[in-house]
XYZ file of C-alpha atoms in Angstrom:
735
model
C -46.039 -13.538 -8.359
C -43.365 -15.710 -6.963
C -42.855 -17.341 -10.425
C -41.906 -13.912 -11.627
C -39.734 -13.227 -8.925
C -38.077 -16.633 -9.161
C -37.488 -15.911 -12.899
C -35.734 -12.404 -11.952
C -33.722 -14.378 -9.487
C -32.577 -16.694 -11.962
C -31.760 -14.053 -14.491
C -29.805 -12.086 -12.115
C -27.914 -15.409 -11.247
C -27.029 -15.796 -14.995
C -25.959 -12.259 -15.157
C -23.568 -12.819 -12.375
C -21.963 -15.892 -14.135
C -21.260 -13.506 -16.881
C -19.874 -10.820 -14.838
C -22.681 -8.404 -15.342
C -23.160 -7.307 -11.738
C -24.810 -3.922 -12.364
C -27.486 -5.486 -14.367
C -27.869 -8.440 -11.963
C -28.285 -5.988 -9.088
C -30.761 -4.143 -11.209
C -32.741 -7.264 -11.391
C -32.363 -7.998 -7.671
C -33.517 -4.636 -6.755
C -36.637 -4.879 -8.923
C -37.404 -8.249 -7.278
C -37.136 -6.707 -3.837
C -39.498 -3.916 -4.681
C -42.336 -6.677 -5.082
C -42.498 -7.478 -1.515
C -41.215 -11.126 -1.928
C -42.064 -13.762 0.659
C -39.361 -13.912 3.562
C -37.378 -17.066 2.245
C -37.322 -15.639 -1.071
C -36.356 -12.119 0.227
C -33.344 -13.821 1.987
C -32.071 -15.142 -1.308
C -32.358 -12.038 -3.078
C -30.851 -9.913 -0.626
C -27.924 -12.316 -0.253
C -27.202 -12.239 -4.112
C -27.695 -8.471 -4.188
C -24.945 -8.222 -1.459
C -22.661 -10.559 -3.513
C -23.288 -8.018 -6.539
C -22.377 -4.991 -4.298
C -19.373 -6.551 -2.954
C -18.090 -7.276 -6.580
C -18.802 -3.785 -7.322
C -17.099 -2.489 -4.308
C -20.060 -1.253 -2.264
C -19.417 -3.055 0.804
C -21.412 -0.647 2.860
C -24.494 -1.428 0.696
C -23.533 -5.199 0.723
C -23.639 -5.109 4.526
C -27.190 -3.741 4.809
C -28.342 -6.275 2.577
C -26.846 -8.825 4.732
C -28.264 -7.535 7.792
C -31.631 -7.729 6.396
C -30.908 -11.181 5.402
C -29.760 -12.191 8.920
C -32.958 -10.358 10.329
C -35.251 -12.541 8.209
C -33.360 -15.567 8.778
C -33.686 -15.324 12.682
C -35.092 -18.872 13.389
C -32.987 -20.556 10.580
C -30.746 -23.060 11.757
C -26.964 -21.685 12.111
C -25.529 -24.142 9.467
C -27.965 -22.818 7.058
C -27.066 -19.201 7.247
C -23.208 -19.485 7.795
C -22.508 -18.527 4.111
C -24.637 -14.937 5.168
C -22.074 -14.564 8.123
C -19.139 -15.330 6.006
C -20.025 -12.636 3.570
C -20.950 -10.071 6.073
C -17.547 -10.764 7.699
C -15.782 -9.729 4.296
C -18.211 -6.828 3.906
C -17.386 -5.378 7.649
C -13.529 -5.978 6.829
C -13.802 -3.664 3.639
C -16.649 -1.378 4.861
C -15.145 -1.029 7.725
C -16.878 -1.414 10.541
C -14.731 -2.997 13.126
C -17.098 -3.398 16.004
C -19.556 -5.320 13.857
C -16.685 -7.157 12.329
C -15.504 -8.443 15.770
C -19.078 -9.485 16.769
C -19.196 -11.559 13.423
C -16.087 -13.350 14.161
C -17.038 -14.346 17.680
C -20.395 -15.690 16.230
C -18.479 -17.875 13.450
C -15.860 -18.950 16.037
C -18.445 -20.913 18.238
C -18.749 -23.477 15.407
C -15.807 -22.987 13.061
C -13.242 -25.704 12.352
C -9.915 -25.402 13.962
C -8.454 -24.281 10.551
C -11.082 -21.471 10.058
C -10.817 -20.489 13.777
C -7.310 -19.387 13.054
C -8.201 -17.142 10.163
C -11.317 -15.785 12.345
C -9.131 -15.181 15.141
C -6.763 -13.018 13.065
C -9.946 -11.012 11.722
C -10.959 -10.612 15.307
C -7.672 -9.441 16.583
C -7.628 -6.891 13.597
C -11.120 -5.730 14.333
C -10.535 -5.143 18.021
C -7.082 -3.382 17.484
C -8.720 -1.051 14.675
C -11.568 -0.333 17.336
C -9.459 0.094 20.264
C -11.377 -2.784 22.086
C -8.353 -4.170 24.043
C -10.629 -5.995 26.683
C -12.309 -7.730 24.027
C -9.082 -8.689 22.485
C -7.805 -10.245 25.776
C -10.904 -11.956 26.257
C -10.367 -13.698 22.871
C -6.908 -14.652 23.952
C -8.310 -16.042 27.067
C -11.409 -17.942 25.364
C -9.147 -19.549 22.593
C -5.635 -20.434 24.019
C -5.252 -23.212 21.925
C -5.280 -21.407 18.323
C -1.593 -21.028 16.996
C -0.652 -17.622 16.737
C 1.996 -16.161 14.081
C 4.435 -13.546 15.215
C 2.112 -10.669 14.506
C -0.757 -12.071 16.523
C 1.781 -12.731 19.388
C 2.977 -9.223 19.438
C -0.547 -8.152 19.571
C -1.042 -10.263 22.639
C 1.862 -8.580 24.345
C 0.584 -5.227 23.430
C -2.952 -5.815 24.408
C -1.977 -7.130 27.950
C 0.452 -4.323 28.505
C -2.339 -1.803 27.443
C -5.079 -3.213 29.764
C -2.402 -3.536 32.556
C -2.250 -7.411 32.758
C 1.591 -6.887 33.016
C 2.310 -10.586 33.883
C 0.295 -12.198 31.278
C 2.273 -9.522 28.575
C 5.563 -10.703 30.103
C 4.786 -14.358 29.623
C 3.758 -13.833 26.210
C 6.875 -11.793 25.245
C 8.728 -14.690 26.795
C 6.813 -17.202 24.569
C 7.137 -14.969 21.590
C 10.950 -14.963 22.202
C 11.200 -18.461 22.624
C 9.277 -19.109 19.178
C 10.652 -16.237 16.849
C 13.880 -14.796 18.712
C 14.479 -11.491 20.264
C 13.815 -9.134 17.278
C 13.248 -5.520 17.259
C 9.517 -5.709 17.428
C 9.419 -7.626 20.536
C 12.113 -5.488 21.994
C 9.940 -2.043 21.224
C 6.925 -4.155 22.857
C 8.981 -5.027 26.079
C 10.324 -1.450 26.328
C 6.748 -0.236 26.386
C 5.728 -2.881 28.825
C 8.497 -1.908 31.207
C 7.814 1.610 31.077
C 4.135 0.935 31.788
C 4.887 -1.505 34.492
C 7.275 1.130 36.143
C 10.788 -0.117 35.071
C 12.004 2.909 33.003
C 15.716 1.439 33.498
C 14.795 -1.882 31.741
C 12.582 0.030 29.144
C 15.657 2.339 27.997
C 17.745 -0.953 27.692
C 15.287 -2.608 25.317
C 15.081 0.639 23.313
C 18.775 0.312 22.778
C 18.460 -3.509 21.866
C 15.438 -2.653 19.570
C 17.747 0.161 17.840
C 20.450 -2.504 17.183
C 18.010 -4.598 15.112
C 16.397 -2.063 12.850
C 17.553 0.858 10.724
C 14.146 1.577 9.087
C 13.761 5.558 10.086
C 10.003 5.354 10.023
C 10.079 2.373 12.710
C 12.697 4.105 14.417
C 11.089 7.582 14.922
C 7.899 5.466 16.367
C 10.192 3.859 19.267
C 12.005 7.021 19.930
C 8.743 8.884 20.489
C 7.746 6.285 22.760
C 10.987 6.616 24.633
C 10.893 10.332 24.874
C 7.319 10.362 26.037
C 8.059 7.594 28.748
C 11.253 9.050 29.962
C 9.646 12.203 30.899
C 7.802 10.193 33.820
C 10.851 7.917 34.689
C 13.858 9.805 33.954
C 15.768 6.710 33.123
C 18.101 8.890 30.671
C 20.658 10.929 32.512
C 21.198 14.403 31.594
C 24.499 13.485 30.314
C 23.491 10.545 28.027
C 20.141 12.573 26.857
C 22.281 14.616 23.939
C 23.897 11.675 22.467
C 20.399 9.747 22.521
C 19.070 12.577 20.729
C 21.639 13.103 18.150
C 21.122 9.479 17.110
C 17.165 10.272 16.783
C 17.949 13.402 14.876
C 20.231 11.692 12.434
C 17.533 8.964 11.693
C 14.783 11.501 11.074
C 16.845 13.446 8.702
C 16.244 10.443 6.450
C 12.445 11.159 6.379
C 12.443 14.575 5.198
C 11.023 14.639 1.613
C 11.700 17.202 -1.249
C 8.635 18.930 -1.139
C 8.636 22.382 -3.076
C 6.659 24.920 -1.251
C 5.004 27.598 -3.137
C 4.511 29.857 -0.248
C 5.447 33.317 -1.432
C 8.150 34.148 0.784
C 7.156 37.843 2.028
C 8.207 38.457 5.505
C 5.589 40.945 6.481
C 2.201 39.337 4.781
C -0.344 37.640 6.612
C 0.817 34.325 7.954
C -1.153 31.177 7.261
C -0.958 29.055 10.487
C -2.097 25.424 10.794
C -2.698 23.790 14.267
C -2.995 20.045 14.127
C -4.172 18.578 17.550
C -6.852 16.324 19.083
C -7.029 18.637 21.920
C -9.232 21.638 20.439
C -11.759 20.979 23.140
C -12.111 20.947 26.826
C -8.505 20.146 27.560
C -5.420 22.182 29.010
C -3.838 22.433 25.366
C -7.496 23.797 24.283
C -7.237 26.444 27.037
C -3.855 27.445 26.310
C -4.345 27.686 22.481
C -7.601 29.497 22.426
C -6.354 33.026 23.506
C -3.853 33.199 20.214
C -6.703 32.336 17.960
C -7.813 36.165 18.607
C -4.948 38.263 16.901
C -3.776 41.536 18.205
C -3.408 42.812 14.566
C -6.154 41.362 12.162
C -3.942 41.362 9.146
C -1.266 39.153 11.394
C -2.268 35.810 10.368
C -5.127 33.338 9.153
C -5.587 30.429 11.630
C -6.556 27.181 10.362
C -7.307 24.172 12.788
C -7.215 20.507 11.834
C -8.987 18.353 14.531
C -7.642 14.697 15.140
C -10.096 14.118 17.785
C -13.164 11.828 17.067
C -16.033 13.983 16.174
C -18.538 14.306 19.415
C -22.145 14.970 19.172
C -21.810 16.399 22.830
C -21.705 20.291 22.766
C -17.922 21.250 23.859
C -17.822 25.144 24.571
C -14.011 25.161 23.852
C -14.352 23.377 20.414
C -17.065 25.926 19.451
C -14.939 28.716 20.249
C -12.236 27.333 18.077
C -14.793 26.742 15.186
C -15.969 30.340 15.606
C -12.607 32.223 15.876
C -10.522 30.011 13.353
C -10.454 31.018 9.674
C -11.019 27.205 8.732
C -11.769 23.897 10.466
C -11.024 20.507 9.213
C -11.911 17.196 10.955
C -9.184 14.850 10.272
C -9.958 11.963 12.842
C -8.456 8.794 11.538
C -7.460 10.244 8.227
C -4.118 9.113 6.869
C -1.001 11.297 7.200
C -0.919 11.521 3.352
C -4.404 13.034 3.639
C -3.323 15.586 6.252
C -0.311 16.457 4.396
C -2.223 17.389 1.309
C -4.513 19.395 3.255
C -1.768 21.506 4.489
C -0.241 21.775 1.218
C -3.711 22.760 -0.569
C -4.303 25.161 2.136
C -0.816 26.904 1.654
C 0.137 26.671 5.337
C 3.221 28.765 6.099
C 3.657 27.694 9.981
C 2.534 24.132 10.975
C 2.145 23.957 14.924
C 2.552 20.610 16.451
C 0.391 20.535 19.479
C 0.943 16.822 20.509
C 4.588 15.862 20.304
C 4.538 12.441 21.958
C 1.157 12.269 23.323
C -1.109 9.424 22.525
C -2.262 9.774 18.846
C 0.471 12.082 17.685
C 1.255 12.477 14.065
C 4.882 13.187 14.655
C 5.833 11.317 11.318
C 4.086 14.095 9.342
C 6.505 16.796 10.702
C 9.416 14.399 9.953
C 8.576 14.660 6.284
C 7.858 18.259 6.563
C 4.358 19.448 5.974
C 4.815 23.438 5.910
C 7.906 25.759 5.420
C 8.077 26.610 8.996
C 7.328 23.904 11.806
C 6.793 24.724 15.487
C 6.292 22.600 18.491
C 4.494 23.773 21.372
C 2.603 22.631 24.680
C 2.101 19.256 23.422
C 4.588 17.462 25.800
C 7.595 19.206 27.665
C 10.629 17.373 25.731
C 12.187 17.683 22.456
C 10.149 16.198 19.636
C 13.699 14.568 18.397
C 12.545 15.390 14.652
C 15.240 17.018 12.434
C 12.566 18.891 10.291
C 11.006 20.499 13.588
C 12.498 24.127 13.148
C 11.497 25.507 16.716
C 10.020 24.994 19.983
C 8.505 27.471 22.263
C 10.193 28.024 25.506
C 11.070 30.663 28.043
C 14.354 31.274 29.999
C 13.110 29.634 33.297
C 12.178 26.279 31.765
C 14.988 26.281 29.274
C 17.972 28.412 30.466
C 21.002 29.189 28.523
C 22.727 25.777 27.721
C 19.545 23.811 27.402
C 20.086 23.940 23.412
C 21.952 20.435 23.866
C 18.538 18.930 24.968
C 16.709 19.796 21.520
C 16.757 19.308 17.870
C 14.737 22.288 17.512
C 15.908 26.025 17.942
C 14.448 27.676 21.069
C 12.062 30.249 20.366
C 11.866 32.316 23.583
C 8.867 33.997 24.890
C 9.971 37.046 26.829
C 8.068 35.765 30.010
C 6.146 32.585 30.343
C 5.686 29.767 27.617
C 2.136 29.458 28.708
C -0.959 31.951 29.389
C -3.638 30.818 31.609
C -7.236 31.930 31.734
C -9.230 32.946 34.964
C -12.673 32.820 33.470
C -13.755 30.797 36.419
C -12.551 31.355 40.061
C -13.698 29.341 42.663
C -14.106 30.451 46.199
C -10.688 30.286 47.990
C -10.670 29.361 51.647
C -7.988 29.996 54.246
C -5.479 27.126 54.465
C -6.658 23.778 55.894
C -4.619 23.737 58.847
C -6.551 26.605 60.120
C -9.640 24.211 60.600
C -7.862 21.019 60.972
C -4.993 21.740 63.470
C -2.397 19.913 61.152
C -0.752 20.414 58.128
C -2.121 18.897 54.896
C 0.667 18.113 51.977
C -1.050 17.061 48.649
C -0.399 16.204 45.032
C -2.974 16.076 42.463
C -0.987 15.345 39.489
C -1.482 11.910 37.320
C -0.306 9.108 39.823
C 2.063 7.934 36.836
C 4.104 10.879 37.775
C 5.028 9.579 41.124
C 8.549 7.947 41.323
C 10.685 6.400 43.718
C 12.713 9.631 44.192
C 9.389 11.628 44.755
C 8.204 9.172 47.335
C 11.862 9.095 49.302
C 11.360 13.034 49.662
C 7.918 12.804 50.756
C 8.534 10.226 53.128
C 11.216 12.604 54.761
C 8.683 15.216 54.861
C 5.946 13.406 56.573
C 8.945 12.132 59.165
C 9.961 15.733 59.977
C 6.416 17.229 60.090
C 4.605 15.220 62.992
C 0.919 14.604 62.577
C 0.965 16.035 59.017
C -1.070 14.265 56.187
C -0.334 13.587 52.503
C -3.521 13.702 50.186
C -2.658 11.961 46.724
C -5.588 12.502 44.036
C -5.135 11.480 40.363
C -5.638 8.945 37.592
C -4.773 5.655 38.791
C -2.739 3.071 37.003
C -4.316 0.892 34.454
C -5.748 -2.611 35.572
C -5.413 -4.357 38.860
C -1.748 -5.122 38.409
C -0.884 -1.460 37.632
C -2.457 -0.469 41.181
C -0.961 -3.267 42.855
C 2.493 -2.025 41.371
C 1.624 1.747 42.500
C 0.683 0.516 46.072
C 3.921 -1.933 46.320
C 5.907 1.306 45.284
C 4.037 3.247 48.127
C 4.846 0.467 50.722
C 8.568 0.105 49.639
C 9.271 3.821 49.981
C 8.449 3.538 53.813
C 5.590 6.372 53.669
C 3.428 5.906 56.675
C 0.138 4.779 55.069
C -2.071 5.617 57.855
C -1.283 9.419 57.190
C -1.793 8.911 53.529
C -4.974 9.156 51.547
C -5.246 8.375 48.016
C -8.485 9.028 45.732
C -9.223 9.001 42.087
C -9.615 12.046 40.029
C -12.781 14.469 40.481
C -14.740 16.510 37.739
C -13.504 20.250 37.576
C -15.677 21.615 40.280
C -14.913 18.849 42.918
C -11.080 19.111 42.024
C -10.593 22.634 42.384
C -12.497 22.441 45.727
C -10.293 19.894 46.883
C -7.564 22.513 47.117
C -9.285 24.155 49.972
C -8.856 20.736 52.017
C -5.067 21.141 51.737
C -2.268 23.580 52.625
C 1.024 22.862 50.697
C 1.280 20.993 47.257
C 4.151 18.811 46.629
C 5.400 18.517 43.049
C 6.532 15.297 41.452
C 9.955 14.736 39.837
C 11.235 14.583 37.132
C 7.731 15.312 35.542
C 6.786 18.489 37.200
C 3.157 20.140 37.150
C 2.144 22.733 34.757
C -1.844 23.045 34.725
C -2.077 21.462 38.224
C 0.563 23.946 39.491
C -1.260 26.978 38.252
C -4.555 25.695 39.521
C -2.878 25.069 42.980
C -1.602 28.862 42.799
C -5.071 29.983 41.761
C -6.600 28.248 44.823
C -4.008 30.164 47.258
C -1.854 27.122 47.734
C 1.856 27.209 47.293
C 3.811 24.178 45.818
C 7.278 23.045 46.500
C 9.223 21.686 43.429
C 12.421 19.883 42.712
C 14.227 21.924 39.720
C 16.581 19.708 37.193
C 18.214 20.774 33.898
C 15.817 19.988 31.481
C 12.265 21.473 30.652
C 10.280 18.668 32.168
C 11.686 19.385 35.418
C 11.327 23.097 35.317
C 7.564 24.108 34.614
C 6.498 24.739 38.005
C 9.677 26.632 38.757
C 8.503 28.981 35.864
C 5.244 29.588 37.348
C 6.603 30.133 40.743
C 9.011 32.735 39.513
C 5.975 34.856 38.051
C 4.368 34.866 41.422
C 7.302 35.598 43.482
C 7.545 32.351 45.151
C 10.643 31.039 43.459
C 12.257 30.385 46.858
C 9.912 27.344 46.809
C 11.927 25.991 44.184
C 14.770 23.401 45.370
C 17.760 22.071 43.328
C 18.480 19.167 45.396
C 16.508 16.324 47.109
C 17.529 17.543 50.574
C 16.702 21.167 49.804
C 13.141 20.023 48.726
C 12.444 18.538 51.983
C 13.916 21.275 53.922
C 12.014 23.962 52.183
C 8.647 21.739 52.495
C 9.159 21.496 56.374
C 10.084 24.913 56.797
C 6.837 26.127 55.101
C 4.863 23.693 56.987
C 6.243 25.348 60.213
C 5.589 28.979 58.931
C 1.740 29.301 59.485
C 1.996 32.915 59.275
C 3.463 32.823 55.878
C 1.041 30.187 54.610
C -1.710 32.618 55.595
C -0.081 35.352 53.920
C 0.541 33.385 50.620
C -3.084 32.280 50.809
C -4.430 35.725 50.942
C -1.983 37.199 48.288
C -1.709 34.633 45.525
C -4.875 35.613 43.950
C -4.113 39.101 43.404
C -0.267 38.116 42.392
C -1.542 35.774 39.743
C -3.937 38.457 38.297
C -1.205 40.719 37.987
C 1.280 38.356 36.898
C 2.319 37.362 33.136
C 0.703 34.136 33.749
C -2.888 35.555 32.980
C -2.184 38.525 30.736
C -3.484 37.243 27.649
C -3.211 40.619 25.694
C 0.603 40.687 26.327
C 1.153 36.902 25.688
C -0.734 37.343 22.187
C 1.452 40.342 21.282
C 4.729 38.207 22.253
C 3.356 35.089 20.529
C 2.786 36.939 17.281
C 6.343 38.403 17.428
C 8.027 35.140 18.001
C 6.020 33.292 15.215
C 6.664 36.317 12.837
C 10.536 36.183 13.892
C 10.451 32.535 12.648
C 8.553 33.404 9.383
C 10.805 36.337 8.675
C 14.018 34.043 9.099
C 12.567 31.511 6.553
C 11.692 34.175 4.125
C 15.200 35.709 4.125
C 16.958 32.243 3.728
C 14.628 30.998 0.949
C 14.387 33.617 -1.898
C 16.785 34.269 -4.573
C 16.540 38.040 -4.213
C 14.321 40.739 -3.122
C 10.608 40.553 -3.605
C 9.070 43.020 -6.018
C 6.355 44.699 -4.325
C 5.071 46.880 -7.172
C 2.944 43.856 -8.396
C 0.966 43.946 -4.902
C -2.375 45.506 -4.786
C -3.077 48.282 -2.235
C -4.750 46.142 0.364
C -1.922 43.598 0.428
C 0.836 46.349 0.551
C -1.420 47.879 3.445
C -1.256 44.678 5.353
C 2.364 44.180 4.809
C 2.765 48.101 6.148
C 0.744 47.489 9.226
C 2.285 43.983 10.162
C 5.682 45.448 9.578
C 5.127 48.389 11.598
C 3.859 46.470 14.455
C 6.445 43.854 14.295
C 9.412 46.331 14.225
C 8.013 48.324 17.171
C 7.701 45.011 19.117
C 11.354 44.081 18.268
C 12.429 47.461 19.607
C 10.209 47.188 22.663
C 12.061 43.540 23.197
C 15.378 45.222 22.996
C 16.073 42.929 19.740
C 18.732 44.147 17.282
C 17.288 45.012 13.769
C 19.644 44.204 11.281
C 20.068 46.208 8.112
C 18.391 43.859 5.817
C 15.130 43.793 7.656
C 15.150 47.550 8.115
C 15.819 47.835 4.146
C 12.890 45.318 3.570
C 10.584 47.427 5.609
C 11.805 50.482 3.573
C 10.927 48.928 0.418
C 7.465 47.780 1.439
C 6.869 51.066 2.814
C 7.972 53.129 -0.452
C 5.760 50.762 -2.517
C 2.759 51.403 -0.377
C 3.466 55.072 -0.700
C 3.363 54.815 -4.474
C 0.123 52.966 -4.591
C -1.394 55.293 -2.005
C -0.899 58.356 -4.412
C -2.874 56.423 -7.034
C -5.664 55.674 -4.752
C -6.202 58.387 -2.311
C -9.536 59.457 -4.037
C -10.781 55.613 -3.865
C -13.134 55.912 -1.135
C -13.754 52.036 -1.037
C -9.887 51.450 -0.614
C -10.285 54.110 2.340
C -12.968 52.003 3.805
C -11.155 48.918 3.492
C -7.923 50.750 4.965
C -9.678 52.101 8.066
C -10.878 48.437 8.821
C -7.452 46.860 8.627
C -6.056 49.418 10.949
C -8.643 48.889 13.753
C -5.855 47.057 15.525
C -4.047 50.070 16.419
C -6.481 51.614 18.860
C -7.594 54.135 16.348
C -11.061 55.362 15.505
C -11.804 53.849 12.228
C -12.230 56.990 10.014
C -10.135 58.915 7.604
C -8.509 61.282 10.042
C -6.332 58.332 11.436
C -4.917 57.498 7.879
C -2.227 60.049 8.030
C -0.918 59.433 11.820
C -0.707 55.725 10.631
C 1.672 56.578 7.872
C 3.405 59.406 10.055
C 4.178 56.643 12.732
C 5.453 54.261 9.919
C 7.742 56.807 8.330
C 9.022 57.984 11.742
C 10.100 53.953 12.201
C 11.844 54.305 9.041
C 13.839 57.235 9.960
C 14.891 55.532 13.268
C 16.038 52.450 11.209
C 17.975 54.568 8.553
C 19.829 56.721 11.338
C 20.561 53.665 13.187
């Protein structure tokens, strides 16, 4: 048996020498099916892996090599190093970054100094791709003598920054500058390092240095996105500086726009195909905010498509399940390249692309800079402009972005008439009376992420505690990264002069514990410049008022918008002194605190903040506004509706009727062009209707389409629908 197997092995080796890898692999697979003894099976599997690598089947090669190593468990390392070497190649190309890192570590234990350098680069690459920053840091610590090139040194700075080892990161940055100079790469790394370690002013200076050293618009957008995201927390860019910084970002992103020709038919009243790209289509605030608009008030209004950037998870997520149920299409695009996602949007003929991430981690902002749909809108991803020239709109309201805010955006402001967000009251925990009724003293609190707490915020909190004797402050939130990050935060607290014996700090809790914690406090204190949104609503839902400091930009005004809608806008301050005064006055008014506590649940339930039906209607209107504007700007002449079939025309009649009715209700001016377009589609539908009135199948389809109009789905409602449409036409013609 062994002689036959050896002959097959020799035959396969000869075939491999001649480049006949497919034939050689067939010979080797035949040999493996004959159950060779272990030592021979090791050699056959190894050569099969060689063939698979040559044929580009690295996953199959990895399987052969993993089997080989299992069989060679007691074989000396020196005699199986060649197996590890090939497996490293297979994992690199497969790719399996976690296993690649493990193989590199194994090989480095006995590698020569020259080989260690190559292995170190593979190890760093594997750790970076798999997000194993702690393992990367361990590698830097274990092998300090390995000479690193510029790229590896930048990885070192980035890695130590990511895990919160800021002193080591600054030291690595200094070493980089000594060896390679202060180029744009290290300036960008230092910008992030300064931001993460709490120094927004220095971070802004490094941003300017980095830009002065690089003109690449792709790279510049990446660093600009980091700056805009970080500055929401630090506020290092003044309101006066911000428009100029933004203008520079916009001019750079203009160079990224492609000349993509969109074949989306520019009919203003047809069903709109909307694409939502996000990694938060799950149990996450963004998921909760977006879910209500997945249900259209008009079934012909839109076709929703969800593109999921999050890593697929086997655990059941009820919000993700709802998205998959309600959306017209679902695509998992985790780790897919931008080019793949762009082609998906084009293939699905997306009319309106929603950016739901902006500057959040994992954002695909470069896609929108290229333009992946005729209309692009940013919403709820991050409370600042995207800075992208090709982003057409951002959704806002007049409280977060009052008149004059346009200078802080590259996008047009697309105003919701009430609030730019809508919340769900699906679960309402027990709301207890204010905590002072049990404790005998006032407890202030902040449940935002600790990253939002700035010098200015702490200065105001210190003055509040000084003026409110015996009061307490509870801080609960996600702590900074690493031991050094926590040291920096606690040093910030000490320098602020807060009486730490009156302050308690705790990590975040699960949803139930988090909401219950509101019952242990009396007054919430907002952070500045990054105000609350979800946490502010949660506080109000739990009967706790919040004092906020309002600035000029959206990032400082979300709490203010929510307070306005529940009649508590008098708790919004416009200076630091006023913030302190309002908090102190509220703390001293126990009667008002009790009244707010008793009334807030009803106020919220009666407010636009939880009126999902009204929110959907307003949301559909402003999305249609954006689409209509595109259609009128991007077609050579009037669209010929006579080619549309009756169902298509009916959809457009319904959409147009509802849309124009909502515009009238909102007090919008309906211009002659829009009225004429509505008249044209209505006339085209009437012409088709005459031809099909005896078509019962069409009647049934029509009945389904008009269900959104709160009519009984039967034929008797056909005429009232048409008469309503005619009445609108007369209104427009006479105007």
